[in-house]
Amino acid sequence: MIVDPALLAMRARATFASDHRVAALVRPGSVTQVQACMRIAASQRIPVYPVSSGRNWGYGSSLPASDGNAIIDLSRMNAILEINPRLAYATIEPGVTQRQLMQALQDITPALWLDATGSSPDCSIIGNTVERGFGHTPYGDHFGHACALQVVLPDGRLVETGFGQFPGAAATPVYRWGVGPAIDGLFTQSNLGIVTRMTVWLMPEPAYFQAFFLRARESALEPMVDALRTLRLEGSLRSSIHLVNAFKVISSDGRFPWGLADGTGRLPEEATRQLIARWGCQAWNGSGALYGSRAQVAASRRRVLELLRPVATELRFLDDRTIGIAGRLRTPYKWFTGVDLAQAMALVKPVYELMKGIPTSRMLASTYWRKREIPDEFDPDRDRCGLIWVNAVAPADPVQVRRMVTIVETVFRKHPFEPAMSMTLRTERAVDNIISITYDRDRDGEDERAMACHDELLSALMDEGFYPYRLGVQSMALAAQRRDPSARELIDRLKHALDPHGTLAPGRYAG
Ligand SMILES: Cc1cc2nc3c(=O)[nH]c(=O)nc-3n(C[C@H](O)[C@H](O)[C@H](O)COP(=O)(O)OP(=O)(O)OC[C@H]3O[C@@H](n4cnc5c(N)ncnc54)[C@H](O)[C@@H]3O)c2cc1C
């Protein structure tokens, strides 16, 4: 157990201010040790908070949801227990990172792809999945592609979910429901157990992959949502599609133009125009990909062209061959066109690779947008980058999506930050808007200003019916108040039955 105040203070850091202290840190190396931790915590009434890799940036990093918790850091439990090439799954422990599983797949069975998030390659796969996070391939719904959880309950007992509850059940890693009540959902976005093992399904590499990138004017948002929903519903597009606004693009490499700052804290209009011109972006900038045989991709591409060309100002397709050519043509391209292809490729290539499940740390540069310096190795907590996510889900309906965007823009007009939005068609029917409030924690008063923006934005979105798909520790209380009393009571009863003294992660999604 670690109680060194300096180390504990490091674990209490996040990308926003909080007065939660960390009382101790334990790093169990096995399930039996996690069980022992939970028994001690229950008998001594010590609140404990599990993290798998603790890189939950913008949602709290490894910061517990309440004060005075001991962190149970599961990163030492990092065994890949099985990779099954034929049935395309891996069974892993919580410390297994995106980088680690990708490397293992490349060594053992390169024809299987991981689905990666845009966060660091060193993030835990289980940490993200229990938050119901998402990635960028057709397997992007992480919890939707996971099963067979092993869970330590708050009293130290062990349970398995799905068919794992039945001794010798042959289909445990391949069939999520088992038979009888499905209980695995209880252990995501909750404080009812610690997940110590999970099976994640892997995507077979398609015979052919083609990505597309589009740009569109502000007024094209509504027809674009209609077109994208149609493409998703009919199956022409199988993965999440992203639409990011111009602020998201220009803040992606973390270089606020301080030379043009006007003292208001906002990005001046002229600087915005210059950055938009430099990046060559539009009001909305989209990316998506096609996966399948050459014939399947060609058929989907025809539909994408048919529906998106009339609404986009630009629509380009890229595959491995064209990406390679672009890499070789960087210098001559700039001579002839004046456009910095290297800069464009620096942004496009990581997005392209993410759509093939290859994790990157490149996106973390965006957390340095308001910092004056960017280090070689990113660590937003250490470098006091300010980042607060607010997210909201809307039906994939043009009127609703426009309403959601208008709320975001209206709230940001009152606060000195850029409304950077990244909208993802997560399913055939739902759009998730991930809004970042990015700032410099070293500037006086900025933590308070950013949290005021968060509070107002989250409340305004919920007032209009747009609720978040996931909460950070900064948002738990605001969102919890809104839950219907009967649902709240049911969750409280479950919590009390499993954890009568409330020692596991108090305040995390529930009491
Ligand atoms: C630039 C940038 C891009 C990002 N892109 C994405 C993205 O594309 N998709 C996305 O989903 N997120 C994204 N994120 C957000 C975040 O960084 C990731 O979701 C990340 O995977 C979460 O951190 P982690 O994996 O270290 O999980 P952890 O911090 O280990 O876990 C997250 C939470 O889950 C709970 N938990 C963890 N492990 C367990 C367990 N074993 N049992 C029970 N509860 C547990 C904990 O309470 C913890 O607070 C991004 C962040 C940044 C800064």
Short mmCIF file of C-alpha atoms in Angstrom, two decimals, residues 28-506:
data_model
loop_
_atom_site.label_atom_id
_atom_site.label_comp_id
_atom_site.label_asym_id
_atom_site.label_seq_id
_atom_site.Cartn_x
_atom_site.Cartn_y
_atom_site.Cartn_z
CA PRO A 28 -3.14 -5.72 -6.51
CA GLY A 29 -1.50 -8.23 -8.81
CA SER A 30 -4.22 -10.90 -8.87
CA VAL A 31 -7.94 -11.48 -8.47
CA THR A 32 -7.37 -12.95 -5.03
CA GLN A 33 -5.61 -9.76 -3.98
CA VAL A 34 -8.50 -7.63 -5.32
CA GLN A 35 -10.88 -9.80 -3.29
CA ALA A 36 -8.72 -9.34 -0.19
CA CYS A 37 -8.70 -5.53 -0.75
CA MET A 38 -12.49 -5.51 -0.97
CA ARG A 39 -12.92 -7.57 2.20
CA ILE A 40 -10.63 -5.23 4.13
CA ALA A 41 -12.34 -2.15 2.67
CA ALA A 42 -15.77 -3.49 3.67
CA SER A 43 -14.76 -4.51 7.19
CA GLN A 44 -12.84 -1.27 7.86
CA ARG A 45 -15.36 0.94 6.02
CA ILE A 46 -12.66 2.38 3.75
CA PRO A 47 -13.99 3.88 0.51
CA VAL A 48 -12.11 2.49 -2.49
CA TYR A 49 -12.05 3.50 -6.15
CA PRO A 50 -10.88 1.17 -8.95
CA VAL A 51 -8.97 2.37 -11.99
CA SER A 52 -7.55 0.22 -14.76
CA SER A 53 -5.08 2.68 -16.26
CA GLY A 54 -6.43 5.96 -14.85
CA ARG A 55 -6.20 7.90 -18.13
CA ASN A 56 -9.80 9.01 -18.07
CA TRP A 57 -8.74 12.51 -19.15
CA GLY A 58 -11.48 15.12 -19.31
CA TYR A 59 -13.71 12.89 -17.16
CA GLY A 60 -11.50 12.83 -14.04
CA SER A 61 -8.27 10.96 -14.98
CA SER A 62 -7.78 8.63 -11.96
CA LEU A 63 -9.56 10.96 -9.56
CA PRO A 64 -12.19 9.23 -7.35
CA ALA A 65 -15.76 10.48 -7.45
CA SER A 66 -15.64 11.45 -3.75
CA ASP A 67 -13.10 12.60 -1.17
CA GLY A 68 -10.76 10.35 0.82
CA ASN A 69 -10.89 7.14 -1.25
CA ALA A 70 -8.08 4.62 -1.58
CA ILE A 71 -7.38 3.98 -5.25
CA ILE A 72 -7.22 0.33 -6.35
CA ASP A 73 -4.96 0.51 -9.39
CA LEU A 74 -5.40 -2.61 -11.54
CA SER A 75 -2.62 -1.88 -14.04
CA ARG A 76 -0.39 -4.72 -12.73
CA MET A 77 -3.06 -7.22 -13.76
CA ASN A 78 -2.12 -7.05 -17.41
CA ALA A 79 -2.26 -10.60 -18.72
CA ILE A 80 -3.73 -11.43 -22.11
CA LEU A 81 -5.27 -14.73 -21.05
CA GLU A 82 -6.31 -15.98 -24.47
CA ILE A 83 -6.34 -14.91 -28.09
CA ASN A 84 -8.54 -17.11 -30.23
CA PRO A 85 -7.77 -16.49 -33.94
CA ARG A 86 -10.55 -18.70 -35.26
CA LEU A 87 -13.38 -17.23 -33.18
CA ALA A 88 -11.82 -13.74 -33.18
CA TYR A 89 -11.75 -12.83 -29.51
CA ALA A 90 -9.29 -12.07 -26.72
CA THR A 91 -9.77 -12.54 -22.99
CA ILE A 92 -7.89 -9.94 -21.00
CA GLU A 93 -7.26 -8.45 -17.56
CA PRO A 94 -7.90 -4.76 -16.69
CA GLY A 95 -4.28 -3.64 -17.05
CA VAL A 96 -4.12 -4.67 -20.73
CA THR A 97 -3.68 -1.57 -22.86
CA GLN A 98 -4.64 -0.85 -26.46
CA ARG A 99 -0.95 -0.88 -27.43
CA GLN A 100 -0.34 -4.21 -25.71
CA LEU A 101 -3.25 -6.02 -27.36
CA MET A 102 -2.45 -4.56 -30.77
CA GLN A 103 1.15 -5.74 -30.51
CA ALA A 104 0.05 -9.20 -29.40
CA LEU A 105 -2.36 -9.40 -32.35
CA GLN A 106 0.34 -8.32 -34.77
CA ASP A 107 2.61 -11.06 -33.39
CA ILE A 108 0.06 -13.84 -33.24
CA THR A 109 -2.74 -13.15 -35.70
CA PRO A 110 -2.32 -9.92 -37.71
CA ALA A 111 -5.52 -10.57 -39.64
CA LEU A 112 -7.50 -9.59 -36.51
CA TRP A 113 -8.03 -5.94 -35.71
CA LEU A 114 -8.52 -4.21 -32.41
CA ASP A 115 -10.97 -1.33 -32.12
CA ALA A 116 -9.14 1.66 -30.62
CA THR A 117 -10.27 4.93 -29.04
CA GLY A 118 -8.75 8.31 -29.94
CA SER A 119 -7.15 8.45 -26.50
CA SER A 120 -3.67 7.15 -25.67
CA PRO A 121 -2.41 3.72 -26.82
CA ASP A 122 -1.64 3.19 -23.12
CA CYS A 123 -5.29 3.34 -22.06
CA SER A 124 -6.88 0.23 -20.64
CA ILE A 125 -9.35 -1.63 -22.83
CA ILE A 126 -11.45 -2.73 -19.85
CA GLY A 127 -11.32 0.79 -18.30
CA ASN A 128 -12.84 2.19 -21.47
CA THR A 129 -15.35 -0.62 -21.94
CA VAL A 130 -16.80 -0.33 -18.42
CA GLU A 131 -17.40 3.34 -19.22
CA ARG A 132 -19.17 2.22 -22.43
CA GLY A 133 -16.61 4.19 -24.43
CA PHE A 134 -16.30 3.93 -28.19
CA GLY A 135 -13.86 3.58 -31.04
CA HIS A 136 -13.91 4.01 -34.77
CA THR A 137 -14.35 0.69 -36.63
CA PRO A 138 -17.57 -1.35 -37.03
CA TYR A 139 -16.66 -2.75 -33.57
CA GLY A 140 -16.67 0.78 -32.11
CA ASP A 141 -19.37 0.12 -29.49
CA HIS A 142 -17.00 -1.43 -26.97
CA PHE A 143 -19.47 -2.83 -24.50
CA GLY A 144 -21.52 -4.12 -27.43
CA HIS A 145 -18.50 -6.24 -28.41
CA ALA A 146 -17.57 -7.58 -24.97
CA CYS A 147 -18.87 -10.39 -22.79
CA ALA A 148 -18.03 -12.88 -20.03
CA LEU A 149 -17.08 -10.47 -17.26
CA GLN A 150 -15.45 -11.70 -14.07
CA VAL A 151 -16.39 -9.34 -11.27
CA VAL A 152 -15.29 -8.89 -7.65
CA LEU A 153 -18.27 -7.71 -5.61
CA PRO A 154 -17.94 -5.13 -2.80
CA ASP A 155 -17.84 -7.91 -0.17
CA GLY A 156 -15.00 -9.69 -2.01
CA ARG A 157 -17.10 -12.43 -3.60
CA LEU A 158 -16.51 -13.34 -7.23
CA VAL A 159 -19.19 -13.60 -9.96
CA GLU A 160 -19.12 -14.33 -13.65
CA THR A 161 -21.59 -12.98 -16.19
CA GLY A 162 -23.25 -14.55 -19.25
CA PHE A 163 -22.54 -18.23 -19.71
CA GLY A 164 -19.60 -17.83 -17.33
CA GLN A 165 -22.12 -18.53 -14.54
CA PHE A 166 -22.45 -22.13 -15.76
CA PRO A 167 -19.55 -24.55 -15.15
CA GLY A 168 -17.95 -25.70 -18.38
CA ALA A 169 -20.26 -23.63 -20.65
CA ALA A 170 -18.54 -23.92 -24.03
CA ALA A 171 -19.95 -20.68 -25.49
CA THR A 172 -18.90 -18.37 -22.64
CA PRO A 173 -16.53 -16.15 -24.71
CA VAL A 174 -18.72 -16.01 -27.82
CA TYR A 175 -22.31 -15.55 -26.62
CA ARG A 176 -22.99 -12.61 -24.41
CA TRP A 177 -26.37 -13.32 -22.84
CA GLY A 178 -25.99 -16.75 -21.29
CA VAL A 179 -29.42 -17.79 -20.07
CA GLY A 180 -31.54 -15.98 -17.50
CA PRO A 181 -31.22 -12.35 -16.35
CA ALA A 182 -28.36 -10.57 -18.12
CA ILE A 183 -26.32 -8.97 -15.34
CA ASP A 184 -23.22 -7.67 -17.09
CA GLY A 185 -24.70 -4.21 -17.73
CA LEU A 186 -24.84 -3.72 -13.96
CA PHE A 187 -21.07 -3.53 -13.87
CA THR A 188 -20.67 -0.76 -16.44
CA GLN A 189 -21.00 2.91 -15.43
CA SER A 190 -21.67 1.82 -11.89
CA ASN A 191 -20.14 1.17 -8.49
CA LEU A 192 -21.40 -2.38 -7.98
CA GLY A 193 -18.25 -4.40 -8.71
CA ILE A 194 -14.68 -4.45 -9.98
CA VAL A 195 -14.21 -6.11 -13.36
CA THR A 196 -11.13 -8.32 -13.27
CA ARG A 197 -11.51 -10.14 -16.59
CA MET A 198 -13.43 -9.65 -19.85
CA THR A 199 -13.64 -11.12 -23.32
CA VAL A 200 -13.50 -8.63 -26.19
CA TRP A 201 -14.42 -9.54 -29.73
CA LEU A 202 -11.99 -8.69 -32.52
CA MET A 203 -12.66 -7.65 -36.07
CA PRO A 204 -11.34 -9.74 -38.96
CA GLU A 205 -9.29 -7.54 -41.31
CA PRO A 206 -11.47 -6.80 -44.34
CA ALA A 207 -10.19 -7.68 -47.80
CA TYR A 208 -10.34 -4.00 -48.68
CA PHE A 209 -10.55 -0.76 -46.69
CA GLN A 210 -11.30 2.70 -47.95
CA ALA A 211 -11.71 5.83 -45.85
CA PHE A 212 -13.54 8.98 -46.87
CA PHE A 213 -13.20 12.56 -45.74
CA LEU A 214 -15.68 15.31 -46.44
CA ARG A 215 -16.16 19.01 -45.87
CA ALA A 216 -19.45 20.83 -45.79
CA ARG A 217 -20.91 24.26 -45.15
CA GLU A 218 -22.80 25.17 -41.99
CA SER A 219 -26.18 24.90 -43.75
CA ALA A 220 -25.38 21.33 -44.85
CA LEU A 221 -25.68 19.95 -41.32
CA GLU A 222 -29.33 18.91 -41.65
CA PRO A 223 -29.10 17.19 -45.07
CA MET A 224 -25.87 15.56 -43.96
CA VAL A 225 -27.49 14.05 -40.87
CA ASP A 226 -30.30 12.73 -43.09
CA ALA A 227 -27.82 11.25 -45.58
CA LEU A 228 -25.61 9.67 -42.93
CA ARG A 229 -28.56 8.15 -41.08
CA THR A 230 -29.86 6.65 -44.34
CA LEU A 231 -26.43 5.21 -45.14
CA ARG A 232 -26.16 3.70 -41.68
CA LEU A 233 -29.70 2.31 -41.59
CA GLU A 234 -29.43 0.65 -45.00
CA GLY A 235 -26.04 -0.84 -44.07
CA SER A 236 -23.91 1.01 -46.64
CA LEU A 237 -21.95 2.41 -43.68
CA ARG A 238 -21.18 0.02 -40.85
CA SER A 239 -18.92 2.10 -38.59
CA SER A 240 -19.30 5.30 -36.63
CA ILE A 241 -19.13 8.45 -38.75
CA HIS A 242 -17.61 11.60 -37.32
CA LEU A 243 -18.52 15.18 -38.02
CA VAL A 244 -16.31 17.75 -36.35
CA ASN A 245 -16.69 21.50 -36.48
CA ALA A 246 -13.98 23.94 -37.52
CA PHE A 247 -12.97 24.69 -33.90
CA LYS A 248 -12.28 21.01 -33.34
CA VAL A 249 -10.03 20.87 -36.41
CA ILE A 250 -8.04 24.01 -35.69
CA SER A 251 -7.47 23.12 -32.04
CA SER A 252 -6.31 19.60 -32.89
CA ASP A 253 -2.59 20.32 -32.94
CA GLY A 254 -2.65 22.34 -29.73
CA ARG A 255 -1.40 25.71 -31.00
CA PHE A 256 -3.54 28.63 -29.87
CA PRO A 257 -2.31 31.70 -31.82
CA TRP A 258 -1.20 33.68 -28.76
CA GLY A 259 0.33 36.36 -30.99
CA LEU A 260 -3.17 37.27 -32.20
CA ALA A 261 -4.91 37.05 -28.80
CA ASP A 262 -6.99 40.13 -27.93
CA GLY A 263 -7.12 39.79 -24.12
CA THR A 264 -10.74 38.54 -23.97
CA GLY A 265 -9.62 34.92 -23.61
CA ARG A 266 -11.53 34.06 -26.79
CA LEU A 267 -10.04 33.15 -30.13
CA PRO A 268 -10.38 36.38 -32.15
CA GLU A 269 -12.47 36.17 -35.32
CA GLU A 270 -9.58 37.12 -37.58
CA ALA A 271 -7.39 34.42 -36.04
CA THR A 272 -10.22 31.90 -36.47
CA ARG A 273 -10.48 32.81 -40.16
CA GLN A 274 -6.71 32.49 -40.63
CA LEU A 275 -6.61 29.09 -38.94
CA ILE A 276 -9.57 27.81 -40.93
CA ALA A 277 -7.79 28.89 -44.13
CA ARG A 278 -4.54 27.26 -43.00
CA TRP A 279 -6.23 23.97 -42.21
CA GLY A 280 -8.44 24.19 -45.29
CA CYS A 281 -11.42 23.08 -43.21
CA GLN A 282 -15.10 23.99 -43.41
CA ALA A 283 -17.88 24.45 -40.86
CA TRP A 284 -18.33 20.64 -40.78
CA ASN A 285 -15.62 18.11 -41.52
CA GLY A 286 -16.47 14.42 -41.70
CA SER A 287 -14.70 11.09 -41.75
CA GLY A 288 -15.85 7.52 -42.15
CA ALA A 289 -14.74 4.27 -43.74
CA LEU A 290 -15.90 1.37 -45.87
CA TYR A 291 -14.96 -2.21 -45.01
CA GLY A 292 -15.44 -5.39 -47.05
CA SER A 293 -14.54 -7.07 -50.31
CA ARG A 294 -13.62 -4.79 -53.23
CA ALA A 295 -17.10 -5.32 -54.68
CA GLN A 296 -18.82 -4.51 -51.36
CA VAL A 297 -16.73 -1.38 -50.90
CA ALA A 298 -17.40 -0.29 -54.50
CA ALA A 299 -21.17 -0.68 -53.97
CA SER A 300 -21.10 1.25 -50.67
CA ARG A 301 -18.92 3.93 -52.22
CA ARG A 302 -21.48 4.48 -54.99
CA ARG A 303 -24.18 5.07 -52.33
CA VAL A 304 -21.91 7.38 -50.32
CA LEU A 305 -21.21 9.42 -53.47
CA GLU A 306 -24.88 9.51 -54.38
CA LEU A 307 -26.03 10.77 -50.99
CA LEU A 308 -23.10 12.84 -49.74
CA ARG A 309 -21.80 14.50 -52.89
CA PRO A 310 -24.83 16.83 -53.20
CA VAL A 311 -24.39 18.07 -49.62
CA ALA A 312 -20.58 18.20 -49.26
CA THR A 313 -18.30 20.80 -50.78
CA GLU A 314 -15.56 18.18 -50.93
CA LEU A 315 -15.58 14.39 -50.68
CA ARG A 316 -12.36 12.36 -51.00
CA PHE A 317 -11.62 8.69 -50.71
CA LEU A 318 -8.30 7.31 -49.48
CA ASP A 319 -6.89 3.82 -49.29
CA ASP A 320 -3.47 2.40 -48.40
CA ARG A 321 -2.14 3.08 -51.90
CA THR A 322 -3.22 6.74 -52.03
CA ILE A 323 -2.02 7.38 -48.47
CA GLY A 324 1.40 6.03 -49.49
CA ILE A 325 1.50 8.25 -52.59
CA ALA A 326 0.50 11.32 -50.55
CA GLY A 327 3.37 10.60 -48.14
CA ARG A 328 5.86 10.56 -51.02
CA LEU A 329 4.41 13.66 -52.73
CA ARG A 330 4.54 16.05 -49.78
CA THR A 331 7.24 18.38 -51.02
CA PRO A 332 6.35 18.58 -54.75
CA TYR A 333 2.67 19.07 -53.81
CA LYS A 334 3.53 22.16 -51.80
CA TRP A 335 5.62 23.58 -54.67
CA PHE A 336 2.75 23.27 -57.12
CA THR A 337 -0.28 24.08 -54.97
CA GLY A 338 1.03 26.02 -51.97
CA VAL A 339 -0.99 23.70 -49.71
CA ASP A 340 0.98 22.09 -46.89
CA LEU A 341 0.17 18.43 -47.53
CA ALA A 342 2.44 17.40 -44.64
CA GLN A 343 0.26 19.33 -42.17
CA ALA A 344 -2.93 17.93 -43.69
CA MET A 345 -1.51 14.40 -43.60
CA ALA A 346 -0.42 14.82 -39.98
CA LEU A 347 -4.10 15.25 -39.14
CA VAL A 348 -5.59 12.78 -41.62
CA LYS A 349 -3.21 9.83 -41.11
CA PRO A 350 -4.00 9.17 -37.42
CA VAL A 351 -7.73 9.42 -38.15
CA TYR A 352 -7.28 7.06 -41.11
CA GLU A 353 -5.38 4.60 -38.93
CA LEU A 354 -7.89 4.82 -36.08
CA MET A 355 -10.54 3.67 -38.54
CA LYS A 356 -8.34 0.57 -38.94
CA GLY A 357 -8.15 0.15 -35.17
CA ILE A 358 -4.59 1.46 -34.79
CA PRO A 359 -4.26 3.57 -31.60
CA THR A 360 -2.34 6.84 -31.65
CA SER A 361 -1.24 9.41 -29.09
CA ARG A 362 -1.52 12.15 -31.76
CA MET A 363 -5.00 13.27 -30.63
CA LEU A 364 -3.69 14.18 -27.19
CA ALA A 365 -2.04 17.26 -28.76
CA SER A 366 -5.49 18.85 -28.70
CA THR A 367 -5.39 18.94 -24.88
CA TYR A 368 -2.46 21.40 -25.22
CA TRP A 369 -4.48 23.87 -27.36
CA ARG A 370 -4.27 26.68 -24.79
CA LYS A 371 -0.83 25.78 -23.39
CA ARG A 372 2.16 27.80 -24.50
CA GLU A 373 4.39 24.76 -24.91
CA ILE A 374 3.84 21.23 -26.14
CA PRO A 375 6.16 18.53 -24.75
CA ASP A 376 7.44 15.57 -26.76
CA GLU A 377 5.61 13.17 -24.50
CA PHE A 378 2.02 14.04 -23.64
CA ASP A 379 0.77 13.95 -20.05
CA PRO A 380 -2.19 16.32 -19.70
CA ASP A 381 -2.42 15.86 -15.90
CA ARG A 382 1.25 16.60 -15.29
CA ASP A 383 1.26 19.58 -17.67
CA ARG A 384 -1.87 21.16 -16.18
CA CYS A 385 -3.79 21.03 -19.43
CA GLY A 386 -7.38 22.03 -18.80
CA LEU A 387 -9.91 19.69 -20.40
CA ILE A 388 -13.53 19.04 -19.46
CA TRP A 389 -15.75 16.93 -21.68
CA VAL A 390 -19.48 17.42 -21.88
CA ASN A 391 -21.32 15.00 -24.12
CA ALA A 392 -24.91 14.59 -25.18
CA VAL A 393 -26.90 12.11 -27.22
CA ALA A 394 -29.59 13.10 -29.74
CA PRO A 395 -31.69 11.13 -32.21
CA ALA A 396 -30.11 11.12 -35.70
CA ASP A 397 -32.76 13.58 -36.78
CA PRO A 398 -31.73 16.87 -38.43
CA VAL A 399 -34.01 19.08 -36.34
CA GLN A 400 -32.86 17.56 -33.07
CA VAL A 401 -29.17 17.65 -34.01
CA ARG A 402 -29.44 21.31 -35.00
CA ARG A 403 -31.16 22.10 -31.68
CA MET A 404 -28.34 20.38 -29.79
CA VAL A 405 -25.67 22.29 -31.73
CA THR A 406 -27.48 25.60 -31.20
CA ILE A 407 -27.59 25.04 -27.43
CA VAL A 408 -23.82 24.44 -27.39
CA GLU A 409 -23.09 27.56 -29.45
CA THR A 410 -25.43 29.71 -27.36
CA VAL A 411 -23.86 28.65 -24.05
CA PHE A 412 -20.31 29.11 -25.32
CA ARG A 413 -21.08 32.68 -26.40
CA LYS A 414 -21.15 33.52 -22.67
CA HIS A 415 -17.81 31.83 -21.88
CA PRO A 416 -14.26 32.50 -23.09
CA PHE A 417 -13.67 29.11 -24.76
CA GLU A 418 -14.10 27.64 -28.21
CA PRO A 419 -17.12 25.34 -28.75
CA ALA A 420 -15.14 22.44 -30.23
CA MET A 421 -17.60 19.69 -31.18
CA SER A 422 -17.11 16.17 -32.44
CA MET A 423 -20.34 14.47 -33.41
CA THR A 424 -20.43 10.75 -33.97
CA LEU A 425 -23.20 8.70 -35.49
CA ARG A 426 -22.65 6.02 -32.87
CA THR A 427 -25.48 3.83 -34.08
CA GLU A 428 -27.92 3.84 -36.98
CA ARG A 429 -30.23 6.08 -34.97
CA ALA A 430 -28.24 8.16 -32.49
CA VAL A 431 -25.74 11.01 -32.65
CA ASP A 432 -23.37 11.65 -29.79
CA ASN A 433 -21.91 15.15 -29.50
CA ILE A 434 -18.61 15.27 -27.58
CA ILE A 435 -17.87 18.87 -26.65
CA SER A 436 -14.48 19.85 -25.25
CA ILE A 437 -13.81 22.78 -22.96
CA THR A 438 -10.06 23.18 -23.39
CA TYR A 439 -8.06 25.66 -21.34
CA ASP A 440 -4.83 26.34 -19.48
CA ARG A 441 -4.99 25.43 -15.79
CA ASP A 442 -2.06 27.77 -15.12
CA ARG A 443 -4.09 30.88 -16.02
CA ASP A 444 -5.70 32.53 -13.01
CA GLY A 445 -9.42 31.87 -12.62
CA GLU A 446 -9.56 29.57 -15.65
CA ASP A 447 -10.47 26.41 -13.67
CA GLU A 448 -13.52 28.20 -12.25
CA ARG A 449 -14.52 29.71 -15.59
CA ALA A 450 -14.26 26.34 -17.33
CA MET A 451 -16.33 24.56 -14.66
CA ALA A 452 -18.99 27.31 -14.86
CA CYS A 453 -19.16 26.68 -18.61
CA HIS A 454 -19.45 22.91 -17.99
CA ASP A 455 -22.25 23.32 -15.44
CA GLU A 456 -24.26 25.66 -17.62
CA LEU A 457 -23.76 23.59 -20.77
CA LEU A 458 -24.65 20.24 -19.19
CA SER A 459 -27.75 21.71 -17.54
CA ALA A 460 -28.87 23.46 -20.73
CA LEU A 461 -28.49 20.26 -22.76
CA MET A 462 -30.36 18.15 -20.20
CA ASP A 463 -33.10 20.80 -19.93
CA GLU A 464 -33.76 20.23 -23.64
CA GLY A 465 -33.67 16.43 -23.37
CA PHE A 466 -30.09 15.80 -24.52
CA TYR A 467 -28.52 13.61 -21.83
CA PRO A 468 -24.90 12.43 -21.69
CA TYR A 469 -23.86 8.89 -22.69
CA ARG A 470 -21.21 8.95 -19.97
CA LEU A 471 -20.27 11.13 -17.01
CA GLY A 472 -17.03 12.48 -15.62
CA VAL A 473 -16.57 12.87 -11.87
CA GLN A 474 -17.33 16.57 -12.41
CA SER A 475 -20.78 15.77 -13.82
CA MET A 476 -22.01 12.92 -11.60
CA ALA A 477 -23.97 15.06 -9.14
CA LEU A 478 -25.63 17.30 -11.75
CA ALA A 479 -26.85 14.36 -13.82
CA ALA A 480 -27.82 12.11 -10.88
CA GLN A 481 -30.39 14.65 -9.63
CA ARG A 482 -32.33 14.27 -12.86
CA ARG A 483 -32.91 10.53 -12.68
CA ASP A 484 -36.51 9.49 -12.19
CA PRO A 485 -37.09 8.69 -8.44
CA SER A 486 -38.28 5.12 -9.05
CA ALA A 487 -35.17 4.27 -11.09
CA ARG A 488 -32.99 6.00 -8.49
CA GLU A 489 -34.61 3.96 -5.74
CA LEU A 490 -34.06 0.69 -7.60
CA ILE A 491 -30.37 1.50 -8.14
CA ASP A 492 -30.02 2.52 -4.48
CA ARG A 493 -31.59 -0.78 -3.38
CA LEU A 494 -29.21 -2.77 -5.56
CA LYS A 495 -26.28 -0.77 -4.22
CA HIS A 496 -27.36 -1.27 -0.63
CA ALA A 497 -27.86 -5.03 -1.15
CA LEU A 498 -24.40 -5.50 -2.67
CA ASP A 499 -22.49 -2.83 -0.76
CA PRO A 500 -24.33 -2.04 2.51
CA HIS A 501 -21.55 0.23 3.80
CA GLY A 502 -21.11 2.02 0.46
CA THR A 503 -17.36 1.39 0.29
CA LEU A 504 -17.00 0.83 -3.47
CA ALA A 505 -16.58 4.07 -5.45
CA PRO A 506 -19.12 6.20 -3.54
#
